[in-house]
Amino acid sequence: MYNTSQKLIAEFIGTFALIFFGAGSICTDQYLHSTGGIGLLAIALAHGLAIGIMVSALGHISGGHFNPAVTIGIWVTKRLSTLDAILYWVAQLAGATAAAFLLKAVVPEDTWRAVALGTPALARDFPSWAAMSLEAVTTFFLVFVVFATAVDEKGTFKSIAGFGIGLSITLGILVAGPLTGAALNPARAFGPALAATHWANWGVYWVGPLAGGFLAGLLYDSLFLKKA
C-alpha cells in the first residue's frame, strides 16, 4: 500500500510527463514548421505514449489518473473520497503547470508563442458547443477504457492498461486535434494556458472532458460492475 503523499507525487509526475512530452511535441512541430514539422500523427503518438508509459510505470501507485476527468469518473463511482479527489486534482494541475513553465523556459520564445505553448485551441469558426461535445465524447471513450482495463478486476487485460489508455488518447487526438486541440483532460489545457496566459475557450476544456469522464464512470460501473 502507498500513502497519500506517494500517490500525489505519482500523479504530479505522470501529469508532468503528459504536458512536457505532449505540449512539447506541438512546440517541436512549430519549430520544424519550415521543413514540414512532425505532423498530427507524431503529436498524437507523443501524447499517447507519454500516458501509456506513465500508467504502466505509476498506475500501481496512484491508479494512474493524470487527468481530472479520470479522477471524476473514479470519484463518482465512490472509489475515491472527495478529499482525495480534490488532492488528485491539485497534484495534476500542479504537474501540468510545472511542465508548461519548464517548456516556456527552454523552448525559443518565438516558437512557443506561435502555438501558445501547445494550449488547445478551436479551429476557426468551429462552434464552442460542438467543441465541447467532441471533447466530451473523446474523453468518454478514454475514461471508459480506463475502467475496462485498469479498474475492472474481472477484466483480463489489466496488465496492458497503459497500452489501451495511451491508444485511446492517440485516437482522440487524431480525430479532435485539428478541431479542438484535443485536450481530453482539463490539466492538459490548464498548464499551458496558465504559462502562456492564453485562456480562449477555456470552459470547453473543463466542461467537455469532465462531463465525458463523469458519464463514462457511471455507465461502466452501472452496466458492468454493479452486482445484479
Coordinates of C-alpha atoms in Angstrom, one line a residue:
M1 CA 0.0 0.0 0.0
Y2 CA 1.2 3.5 -0.8
N3 CA 0.4 6.6 1.3
T4 CA -1.4 9.7 0.1
S5 CA 1.9 11.7 -0.4
Q6 CA 3.3 9.0 -2.6
K7 CA 0.1 8.8 -4.7
L8 CA 0.0 12.6 -5.2
I9 CA 3.7 12.7 -6.2
A10 CA 2.9 9.9 -8.7
E11 CA 0.0 12.0 -10.1
F12 CA 2.3 15.1 -10.3
I13 CA 5.0 13.2 -12.2
G14 CA 2.6 11.5 -14.6
T15 CA 0.8 14.7 -15.5
F16 CA 4.1 16.5 -15.8
A17 CA 5.2 13.9 -18.4
L18 CA 2.0 14.2 -20.4
I19 CA 2.3 18.0 -20.7
F20 CA 6.1 18.0 -21.2
F21 CA 6.0 15.5 -24.0
G22 CA 2.6 16.3 -25.4
A23 CA 2.7 20.1 -25.4
G24 CA 6.4 19.8 -26.1
S25 CA 5.7 17.8 -29.3
I26 CA 3.5 20.7 -30.5
C27 CA 6.3 23.2 -29.9
T28 CA 8.7 20.9 -31.8
D29 CA 6.2 20.7 -34.7
Q30 CA 6.2 24.5 -34.8
Y31 CA 10.0 24.7 -34.5
L32 CA 10.3 22.4 -37.5
H33 CA 7.5 24.1 -39.4
S34 CA 9.7 25.3 -42.3
T35 CA 10.6 21.7 -43.0
G36 CA 7.1 20.3 -42.7
G37 CA 7.0 19.7 -38.9
I38 CA 6.4 16.3 -37.3
G39 CA 2.7 16.2 -38.1
L40 CA -0.5 15.3 -36.4
L41 CA 0.2 11.6 -36.1
A42 CA 3.5 12.2 -34.3
I43 CA 1.8 14.7 -31.9
A44 CA -0.9 12.2 -31.2
L45 CA 1.6 9.4 -30.5
A46 CA 3.7 11.7 -28.2
H47 CA 0.6 12.2 -26.0
G48 CA -0.5 8.6 -26.2
L49 CA 3.0 7.2 -25.5
A50 CA 3.5 9.6 -22.6
I51 CA 0.4 8.5 -20.8
G52 CA 0.8 4.8 -21.8
I53 CA 4.3 4.7 -20.3
M54 CA 3.3 6.7 -17.2
V55 CA 0.3 4.5 -16.5
S56 CA 2.5 1.4 -16.8
A57 CA 5.1 2.9 -14.6
L58 CA 3.0 4.6 -11.9
G59 CA -0.5 3.1 -12.2
H60 CA 0.1 0.6 -9.4
I61 CA 0.9 3.6 -7.0
S62 CA -1.9 6.1 -7.6
G63 CA -4.2 4.4 -10.2
G64 CA -2.6 6.4 -13.0
H65 CA -5.2 9.0 -13.4
F66 CA -3.1 12.0 -14.6
N67 CA -6.3 13.7 -15.6
P68 CA -9.1 15.3 -13.6
A69 CA -11.7 13.7 -16.0
V70 CA -10.4 10.2 -15.0
T71 CA -10.5 11.2 -11.3
I72 CA -14.1 12.4 -11.5
G73 CA -15.1 9.1 -13.0
I74 CA -13.4 7.3 -10.2
W75 CA -14.9 9.6 -7.6
V76 CA -18.5 9.4 -8.9
T77 CA -18.3 5.6 -8.6
K78 CA -17.2 6.0 -4.9
R79 CA -13.7 4.6 -5.5
L80 CA -12.1 7.8 -4.2
S81 CA -13.1 10.1 -1.4
T82 CA -14.0 13.7 -2.1
L83 CA -10.9 15.0 -0.3
D84 CA -8.6 12.6 -2.2
A85 CA -10.2 13.6 -5.5
I86 CA -9.5 17.2 -4.7
L87 CA -5.9 16.4 -3.8
Y88 CA -5.5 14.4 -7.0
W89 CA -6.8 17.4 -9.0
V90 CA -4.3 19.7 -7.2
A91 CA -1.4 17.4 -7.9
Q92 CA -2.4 17.0 -11.6
L93 CA -2.8 20.8 -12.2
A94 CA 0.5 21.4 -10.4
G95 CA 2.3 18.8 -12.5
A96 CA 0.8 20.3 -15.7
T97 CA 1.8 23.8 -14.6
A98 CA 5.3 22.9 -13.7
A99 CA 5.8 21.2 -17.1
A100 CA 4.4 24.1 -19.0
F101 CA 6.7 26.6 -17.3
L102 CA 9.7 24.4 -17.9
L103 CA 8.8 24.3 -21.6
K104 CA 8.4 28.1 -21.6
A105 CA 11.9 28.4 -20.2
V106 CA 13.7 26.1 -22.6
V107 CA 11.7 26.5 -25.9
P108 CA 12.6 29.5 -28.1
E109 CA 10.1 32.3 -27.3
D110 CA 9.0 32.8 -30.9
T111 CA 8.3 29.1 -31.2
W112 CA 6.2 28.6 -28.1
R113 CA 4.3 31.9 -28.6
A114 CA 3.2 30.8 -32.1
V115 CA 1.4 27.8 -30.6
A116 CA 0.7 29.3 -27.1
L117 CA 2.9 26.5 -25.6
G118 CA 0.6 23.9 -27.1
T119 CA -2.5 25.2 -25.4
P120 CA -5.6 23.5 -27.1
A121 CA -7.4 25.9 -29.4
L122 CA -10.6 25.7 -31.5
A123 CA -10.4 25.7 -35.3
R124 CA -11.5 28.9 -36.9
D125 CA -15.4 29.2 -36.8
F126 CA -15.7 25.9 -35.0
P127 CA -18.6 26.4 -32.5
S128 CA -18.0 26.0 -28.8
W129 CA -20.9 23.7 -28.3
A130 CA -19.5 21.3 -31.0
A131 CA -16.1 21.5 -29.5
M132 CA -17.4 20.8 -26.0
S133 CA -19.3 17.8 -27.4
L134 CA -16.2 16.5 -29.2
E135 CA -14.1 16.8 -26.1
A136 CA -16.8 15.0 -24.1
V137 CA -17.2 12.1 -26.5
T138 CA -13.4 11.5 -26.9
T139 CA -12.9 11.7 -23.1
F140 CA -15.8 9.4 -22.6
F141 CA -14.1 6.7 -24.5
L142 CA -10.8 7.4 -22.8
V143 CA -12.3 7.0 -19.3
F144 CA -14.4 4.0 -20.4
V145 CA -11.2 2.3 -21.4
V146 CA -9.6 3.2 -18.1
F147 CA -12.5 1.5 -16.3
A148 CA -12.4 -1.5 -18.6
T149 CA -8.6 -2.1 -18.3
A150 CA -7.4 -0.6 -15.0
V151 CA -10.5 -0.6 -12.8
D152 CA -12.4 -3.7 -13.6
E153 CA -10.8 -6.5 -11.6
K154 CA -12.6 -9.1 -13.7
G155 CA -11.0 -8.0 -16.9
T156 CA -8.2 -10.0 -18.4
F157 CA -6.3 -7.0 -19.8
K158 CA -5.2 -5.1 -16.7
S159 CA -1.6 -5.8 -17.4
I160 CA -1.8 -3.8 -20.7
A161 CA -3.9 -1.0 -19.3
G162 CA -1.3 1.6 -20.2
F163 CA -1.3 0.4 -23.9
G164 CA -5.1 0.7 -24.2
I165 CA -5.3 4.0 -22.4
G166 CA -2.5 5.5 -24.4
L167 CA -4.0 4.4 -27.7
S168 CA -7.4 5.9 -26.7
I169 CA -5.7 9.3 -26.3
T170 CA -3.9 8.9 -29.6
L171 CA -7.2 8.1 -31.4
G172 CA -8.9 11.1 -29.7
I173 CA -6.2 13.5 -30.9
L174 CA -6.3 12.1 -34.4
V175 CA -10.0 12.9 -34.6
A176 CA -10.4 16.0 -32.5
G177 CA -6.9 17.6 -32.7
P178 CA -7.4 19.7 -35.8
L179 CA -10.8 20.9 -34.5
T180 CA -10.4 21.5 -30.7
G181 CA -6.8 20.8 -30.0
A182 CA -8.0 17.6 -28.2
A183 CA -7.2 18.2 -24.6
L184 CA -9.3 15.3 -23.3
N185 CA -8.0 16.5 -20.0
P186 CA -8.5 19.8 -18.1
A187 CA -5.0 19.7 -16.8
R188 CA -3.6 19.3 -20.3
A189 CA -5.3 22.6 -21.2
F190 CA -4.7 24.4 -17.8
G191 CA -0.9 24.1 -17.5
P192 CA 0.0 25.6 -20.9
A193 CA -2.8 28.1 -20.7
L194 CA -1.5 29.4 -17.4
A195 CA 2.1 29.6 -18.6
A196 CA 1.2 31.2 -21.9
T197 CA -1.7 33.3 -20.5
H198 CA -3.9 32.1 -23.2
W199 CA -7.4 31.4 -21.9
A200 CA -9.6 31.4 -25.0
N201 CA -12.5 29.0 -24.8
W202 CA -11.1 27.5 -21.6
G203 CA -14.6 26.4 -20.5
V204 CA -14.7 23.9 -23.4
Y205 CA -11.7 22.0 -21.9
W206 CA -13.2 21.7 -18.5
V207 CA -16.9 21.1 -19.1
G208 CA -16.5 18.7 -22.0
P209 CA -13.8 16.3 -20.6
L210 CA -15.3 16.3 -17.0
A211 CA -18.8 15.5 -18.4
G212 CA -17.4 12.7 -20.6
G213 CA -15.4 11.3 -17.7
F214 CA -18.4 11.5 -15.3
L215 CA -20.7 9.7 -17.7
A216 CA -18.2 7.1 -18.6
G217 CA -17.6 6.2 -15.0
L218 CA -21.2 6.0 -14.2
L219 CA -22.1 3.9 -17.3
Y220 CA -19.3 1.3 -16.9
D221 CA -19.9 1.0 -13.2
S222 CA -23.7 0.6 -13.6
L223 CA -23.6 -1.8 -16.6
F224 CA -20.6 -4.0 -15.8
L225 CA -19.5 -3.6 -12.2
K226 CA -22.7 -3.5 -10.2
K227 CA -23.9 -6.8 -8.9
A228 CA -27.3 -8.0 -10.1

